[in-house]
């Protein structure tokens, strides 16, 4: 894929994978729009990257997503790429009495309903744009869940499935549908993740991912080498073993 002179929206673009993807697109000559919940961070990032634009957006707010789609297409009519990166990840204890249902509801609203709502709102605009692309960010945990984050893992499995269906339905259009499935990456998504020695360094993940995204033809699933064990676990007949490794319960 070519990102020079493309207008690219990255949700969750103020930290972690989203921020570094936005920086990479910007360095390649893309016109980058980042969306996030914190205005201060948006201002800091856009000030440091002239030409980058930032907007406040809570992906869990259905009305805000709809309003944002109208606004961003009006102000940026050349918009032709979107990266659905915004997400939250929290541990849950389902056996607790009572369990915290709010974590599950917030996670579903942000990680699953957010991308679905924004795609519905943007798709009529995107279908008319040459070189358009919709990119979702799932996770290796879509294929083998981390049991302490059951709803996060479930939303990523749902995004994987939904992306496949969207790709099939848009197969005869000019809009590409690409899924990025990261392994554990050293970010602040969860406490301790940034210093986790078993997670992939963020800069290495971005370098490998951007290389795959710029491959011609770009693969439908962008999977760095380190996520392969999770992605292929079921097909390889190693699911139980990999599940045990992920959840520290060797089988």
Short mmCIF file of C-alpha atoms in Angstrom, two decimals:
data_model
loop_
_atom_site.label_atom_id
_atom_site.label_comp_id
_atom_site.label_asym_id
_atom_site.label_seq_id
_atom_site.Cartn_x
_atom_site.Cartn_y
_atom_site.Cartn_z
CA UNK A 1 0.00 0.00 0.00
CA UNK A 2 1.06 3.55 -0.66
CA UNK A 3 0.50 6.09 2.11
CA UNK A 4 1.99 9.19 0.51
CA UNK A 5 -0.67 11.87 0.02
CA UNK A 6 -3.37 9.59 1.46
CA UNK A 7 -5.64 11.03 4.15
CA UNK A 8 -5.56 8.59 7.05
CA UNK A 9 -7.65 8.58 10.23
CA UNK A 10 -6.20 6.70 13.22
CA UNK A 11 -8.45 6.22 16.25
CA UNK A 12 -6.73 5.80 19.58
CA UNK A 13 -3.92 7.80 18.06
CA UNK A 14 -2.51 9.41 21.20
CA UNK A 15 -0.51 6.47 22.58
CA UNK A 16 0.96 3.06 21.89
CA UNK A 17 0.41 1.34 18.56
CA UNK A 18 -1.99 4.02 17.30
CA UNK A 19 0.42 6.87 17.91
CA UNK A 20 3.36 5.06 16.33
CA UNK A 21 1.33 4.05 13.27
CA UNK A 22 0.23 7.67 12.90
CA UNK A 23 3.85 8.82 13.10
CA UNK A 24 4.89 6.24 10.52
CA UNK A 25 2.13 7.28 8.09
CA UNK A 26 3.06 10.93 8.63
CA UNK A 27 6.75 10.21 7.92
CA UNK A 28 5.73 8.58 4.64
CA UNK A 29 3.91 11.71 3.52
CA UNK A 30 0.39 10.84 4.60
CA UNK A 31 -2.10 13.45 5.76
CA UNK A 32 -2.79 12.02 9.21
CA UNK A 33 -5.80 12.63 11.47
CA UNK A 34 -5.64 11.24 14.99
CA UNK A 35 -8.59 10.84 17.32
CA UNK A 36 -8.44 10.28 21.06
CA UNK A 37 -10.08 11.15 24.33
CA UNK A 38 -7.48 13.59 25.72
CA UNK A 39 -7.21 17.05 24.18
CA UNK A 40 -3.89 17.80 25.87
CA UNK A 41 -2.22 14.81 24.23
CA UNK A 42 -3.77 15.61 20.86
CA UNK A 43 -2.37 19.14 21.04
CA UNK A 44 1.09 17.92 22.05
CA UNK A 45 1.26 15.36 19.26
CA UNK A 46 -0.05 17.58 16.48
CA UNK A 47 2.26 20.42 17.56
CA UNK A 48 5.21 18.05 17.27
CA UNK A 49 4.08 16.82 13.83
CA UNK A 50 3.16 19.75 11.57
CA UNK A 51 0.36 18.83 9.22
CA UNK A 52 -1.12 16.25 11.56
CA UNK A 53 -4.65 17.00 12.84
CA UNK A 54 -6.26 15.84 16.07
CA UNK A 55 -9.84 15.57 17.31
CA UNK A 56 -11.36 14.51 20.61
CA UNK A 57 -13.45 11.36 20.24
CA UNK A 58 -14.83 8.82 22.71
CA UNK A 59 -15.40 5.66 20.69
CA UNK A 60 -17.85 4.36 23.30
CA UNK A 61 -20.22 7.29 22.69
CA UNK A 62 -22.56 6.38 19.82
CA UNK A 63 -23.79 9.92 19.23
CA UNK A 64 -20.25 11.33 19.33
CA UNK A 65 -19.09 8.77 16.75
CA UNK A 66 -21.91 9.71 14.37
CA UNK A 67 -21.26 13.43 14.78
CA UNK A 68 -17.53 12.92 14.35
CA UNK A 69 -18.00 11.05 11.06
CA UNK A 70 -20.04 13.91 9.63
CA UNK A 71 -17.55 16.49 10.79
CA UNK A 72 -14.36 14.72 9.70
CA UNK A 73 -15.63 13.95 6.18
CA UNK A 74 -16.80 17.54 5.79
CA UNK A 75 -13.49 19.00 6.95
CA UNK A 76 -11.35 16.35 5.25
CA UNK A 77 -13.17 15.33 2.06
CA UNK A 78 -10.09 13.47 0.81
CA UNK A 79 -10.26 11.02 3.74
CA UNK A 80 -9.78 7.56 2.25
CA UNK A 81 -8.20 5.41 4.96
CA UNK A 82 -9.20 4.62 8.53
CA UNK A 83 -7.36 2.58 11.14
CA UNK A 84 -9.65 1.31 13.90
CA UNK A 85 -7.07 1.16 16.66
CA UNK A 86 -8.82 2.58 19.75
CA UNK A 87 -9.26 -0.01 22.47
CA UNK A 88 -9.22 -0.68 26.19
CA UNK A 89 -7.99 -3.77 28.03
CA UNK A 90 -8.81 -4.53 31.66
CA UNK A 91 -8.52 -7.61 33.81
CA UNK A 92 -11.79 -9.13 35.03
CA UNK A 93 -12.57 -11.58 37.81
CA UNK A 94 -15.73 -13.27 36.61
CA UNK A 95 -16.05 -15.39 39.74
CA UNK A 96 -16.15 -12.33 42.01
CA UNK A 97 -19.37 -11.63 43.90
CA UNK A 98 -20.53 -9.40 42.43
CA UNK A 99 -18.48 -9.31 39.24
CA UNK A 100 -17.87 -5.93 37.59
CA UNK A 101 -20.15 -5.98 34.56
CA UNK A 102 -19.24 -2.38 33.75
CA UNK A 103 -15.77 -3.43 32.59
CA UNK A 104 -17.32 -5.81 30.06
CA UNK A 105 -19.84 -3.25 28.83
CA UNK A 106 -17.22 -0.51 28.46
CA UNK A 107 -14.86 -2.85 26.63
CA UNK A 108 -17.52 -3.97 24.16
CA UNK A 109 -18.64 -0.38 23.56
CA UNK A 110 -15.12 0.82 22.79
CA UNK A 111 -13.47 -2.16 21.13
CA UNK A 112 -16.36 -3.60 19.14
CA UNK A 113 -19.28 -1.21 18.81
CA UNK A 114 -16.97 1.76 18.25
CA UNK A 115 -15.35 0.41 15.05
CA UNK A 116 -18.67 -0.96 13.80
CA UNK A 117 -20.45 2.35 14.32
CA UNK A 118 -17.67 4.41 12.78
CA UNK A 119 -17.42 2.13 9.76
CA UNK A 120 -21.19 2.35 9.17
CA UNK A 121 -20.96 6.14 9.35
CA UNK A 122 -17.88 6.48 7.11
CA UNK A 123 -18.50 3.74 4.55
CA UNK A 124 -20.70 5.73 2.12
CA UNK A 125 -17.91 8.31 1.93
CA UNK A 126 -15.09 5.75 1.72
CA UNK A 127 -16.63 3.74 -1.10
CA UNK A 128 -16.36 6.72 -3.39
CA UNK A 129 -12.65 7.29 -2.78
CA UNK A 130 -9.87 5.79 -4.89
CA UNK A 131 -7.35 3.72 -2.97
CA UNK A 132 -9.59 3.58 0.08
CA UNK A 133 -8.91 1.15 2.92
CA UNK A 134 -10.45 0.16 6.23
CA UNK A 135 -7.98 -1.31 8.70
CA UNK A 136 -9.00 -2.98 11.92
CA UNK A 137 -6.66 -3.80 14.79
CA UNK A 138 -7.49 -7.11 16.39
CA UNK A 139 -5.01 -9.12 18.48
CA UNK A 140 -3.33 -12.48 18.76
CA UNK A 141 -5.78 -12.93 21.62
CA UNK A 142 -8.55 -13.13 19.00
CA UNK A 143 -7.25 -16.65 18.35
CA UNK A 144 -6.11 -17.76 21.81
CA UNK A 145 -7.64 -15.77 24.68
CA UNK A 146 -5.93 -14.38 27.75
CA UNK A 147 -8.29 -15.64 30.44
CA UNK A 148 -7.77 -12.70 32.80
CA UNK A 149 -9.06 -10.37 30.07
CA UNK A 150 -12.06 -12.35 28.80
CA UNK A 151 -14.06 -9.50 27.32
CA UNK A 152 -11.06 -7.89 25.64
CA UNK A 153 -10.15 -11.22 24.05
CA UNK A 154 -13.77 -11.76 22.99
CA UNK A 155 -14.02 -8.32 21.36
CA UNK A 156 -10.87 -9.00 19.37
CA UNK A 157 -12.23 -12.37 18.22
CA UNK A 158 -15.41 -10.56 17.17
CA UNK A 159 -13.46 -7.88 15.30
CA UNK A 160 -11.56 -10.61 13.45
CA UNK A 161 -14.81 -12.27 12.38
CA UNK A 162 -16.50 -8.97 11.52
CA UNK A 163 -13.52 -7.89 9.44
CA UNK A 164 -13.70 -11.09 7.40
CA UNK A 165 -17.38 -10.47 6.66
CA UNK A 166 -16.78 -6.82 5.78
CA UNK A 167 -13.97 -7.82 3.44
CA UNK A 168 -16.21 -10.34 1.71
CA UNK A 169 -19.07 -7.87 1.32
CA UNK A 170 -16.75 -5.21 -0.13
CA UNK A 171 -14.85 -7.61 -2.39
CA UNK A 172 -16.27 -6.06 -5.57
CA UNK A 173 -15.60 -2.47 -4.51
CA UNK A 174 -12.40 -0.46 -4.56
CA UNK A 175 -12.14 -0.43 -0.75
CA UNK A 176 -9.57 -2.77 0.81
CA UNK A 177 -10.26 -4.31 4.23
CA UNK A 178 -7.15 -5.22 6.19
CA UNK A 179 -6.75 -6.67 9.66
CA UNK A 180 -3.68 -5.95 11.80
CA UNK A 181 -3.30 -8.63 14.49
CA UNK A 182 -0.59 -7.68 17.00
CA UNK A 183 1.03 -10.00 19.51
CA UNK A 184 1.69 -8.72 23.03
CA UNK A 185 3.46 -5.39 22.46
CA UNK A 186 5.27 -3.19 24.96
CA UNK A 187 2.72 -0.39 25.42
CA UNK A 188 0.69 1.03 28.31
CA UNK A 189 -2.48 -0.85 27.32
CA UNK A 190 -2.36 -2.66 30.68
CA UNK A 191 -0.25 -2.03 33.79
CA UNK A 192 3.13 -3.67 33.35
CA UNK A 193 2.80 -4.19 29.60
CA UNK A 194 5.45 -1.63 28.69
CA UNK A 195 8.15 -3.47 30.66
CA UNK A 196 6.97 -7.02 29.93
CA UNK A 197 10.07 -8.88 28.67
CA UNK A 198 7.85 -11.36 26.84
CA UNK A 199 6.13 -8.62 24.81
CA UNK A 200 7.42 -7.36 21.47
CA UNK A 201 9.19 -3.97 21.60
CA UNK A 202 6.88 -1.35 20.11
CA UNK A 203 9.42 -0.01 17.63
CA UNK A 204 10.10 -3.52 16.28
CA UNK A 205 6.38 -4.17 15.89
CA UNK A 206 5.83 -0.92 13.98
CA UNK A 207 8.80 -1.52 11.69
CA UNK A 208 7.67 -5.05 10.78
CA UNK A 209 4.01 -4.03 10.46
CA UNK A 210 4.76 -1.06 8.21
CA UNK A 211 6.90 -3.29 6.04
CA UNK A 212 3.99 -5.69 5.61
CA UNK A 213 1.53 -2.85 4.96
CA UNK A 214 3.76 -1.55 2.17
CA UNK A 215 4.06 -4.96 0.55
CA UNK A 216 2.37 -5.30 -2.83
CA UNK A 217 -0.09 -6.85 -2.70
CA UNK A 218 -0.73 -6.06 0.95
CA UNK A 219 -1.92 -9.17 2.81
CA UNK A 220 -5.49 -9.21 4.11
CA UNK A 221 -4.12 -10.10 7.54
CA UNK A 222 -1.02 -8.25 8.69
CA UNK A 223 0.60 -10.61 11.17
CA UNK A 224 4.16 -10.09 12.38
CA UNK A 225 6.17 -13.23 12.89
CA UNK A 226 5.74 -13.21 16.67
CA UNK A 227 1.97 -13.55 16.48
CA UNK A 228 2.16 -16.62 14.27
CA UNK A 229 2.03 -19.14 17.11
CA UNK A 230 -1.28 -17.69 18.31
CA UNK A 231 -2.74 -17.21 14.83
CA UNK A 232 -1.95 -20.77 13.74
CA UNK A 233 -2.55 -22.59 17.05
CA UNK A 234 -5.86 -24.17 16.14
CA UNK A 235 -4.87 -25.11 12.59
CA UNK A 236 -1.56 -26.52 13.81
CA UNK A 237 -3.21 -28.64 16.49
CA UNK A 238 -1.32 -26.81 19.25
CA UNK A 239 -4.22 -24.83 20.71
CA UNK A 240 -4.22 -26.45 24.16
CA UNK A 241 -0.46 -26.05 24.47
CA UNK A 242 -0.51 -22.41 23.39
CA UNK A 243 -3.52 -21.63 25.61
CA UNK A 244 -1.56 -23.04 28.54
CA UNK A 245 1.48 -20.93 27.67
CA UNK A 246 -0.57 -17.74 27.31
CA UNK A 247 -2.33 -18.35 30.61
CA UNK A 248 0.63 -19.78 32.55
CA UNK A 249 -1.04 -23.17 32.94
CA UNK A 250 1.21 -25.51 30.92
CA UNK A 251 -0.59 -28.59 29.64
#
